[in-house]
């Protein structure tokens, strides 16, 4: 699954366009490497997202095309 779509489906970022902009600005990393929006993510990858002066680090536990809002938190765990 594409990184920008995963960020939206998992609700780490609300909109896919915002996820695209964050990737283009170099604020999203996969396994400590800068990632483009089109990069494929897989189970076990570690995402680091920089929101201003705050940094969020999560590990991908599952990849699904669609998920209900209540189940979105099961796609990742905070590190």
Coordinates of C-alpha atoms in Angstrom, one line a residue, residues 9-72:
X9 CA -6.5 4.9 6.4
X10 CA -4.7 4.6 9.8
X11 CA -5.9 8.1 10.6
X12 CA -2.4 9.2 11.5
X13 CA -3.0 12.1 9.1
X14 CA -6.6 13.1 8.3
X15 CA -6.4 13.7 4.6
X16 CA -4.4 12.1 1.8
X17 CA -3.5 15.4 0.3
X18 CA -2.0 16.5 3.6
X19 CA -0.1 13.2 3.8
X20 CA 1.3 13.9 0.3
X21 CA 2.4 17.4 1.4
X22 CA 4.1 16.1 4.5
X23 CA 6.0 13.5 2.4
X24 CA 7.0 16.1 -0.1
X25 CA 8.3 18.4 2.7
X26 CA 10.5 15.6 4.0
X27 CA 8.7 15.2 7.3
X28 CA 7.9 11.5 7.0
X29 CA 10.5 8.7 7.3
X30 CA 10.3 5.0 6.9
X31 CA 13.0 3.1 8.8
X32 CA 15.0 6.3 9.4
X33 CA 15.0 7.2 5.6
X34 CA 13.1 10.0 4.0
X35 CA 10.0 8.6 2.2
X36 CA 8.0 9.7 -0.8
X37 CA 4.2 9.5 -0.8
X38 CA 4.4 6.7 -3.4
X39 CA 6.6 4.4 -1.3
X40 CA 5.1 1.1 -0.5
X41 CA 4.8 0.3 3.2
X42 CA 4.7 -3.2 4.8
X43 CA 4.2 -4.8 8.2
X44 CA 7.1 -4.2 10.4
X45 CA 8.1 -0.8 9.0
X46 CA 8.8 2.0 11.5
X47 CA 7.3 5.4 10.5
X48 CA 8.5 8.6 11.9
X49 CA 6.3 11.7 11.3
X50 CA 7.3 15.2 12.3
X51 CA 4.5 17.5 13.3
X52 CA 6.1 20.9 14.0
X53 CA 8.3 20.3 17.1
X54 CA 6.6 17.0 17.9
X55 CA 7.7 13.7 16.5
X56 CA 5.4 10.6 16.3
X57 CA 7.0 7.2 15.9
X58 CA 4.9 4.1 15.1
X59 CA 5.4 0.5 13.9
X60 CA 3.1 -0.8 11.2
X61 CA 1.2 -3.9 12.5
X62 CA -1.3 -4.5 9.6
X63 CA -2.0 -3.1 6.2
X64 CA -5.6 -2.9 5.0
X65 CA -7.3 -1.0 2.1
X66 CA -10.3 0.1 4.2
X67 CA -10.9 0.0 7.9
X68 CA -13.6 1.4 10.3
X69 CA -12.7 4.3 12.4
X70 CA -12.7 2.3 15.6
X71 CA -10.3 -0.3 14.2
X72 CA -7.8 2.2 12.7

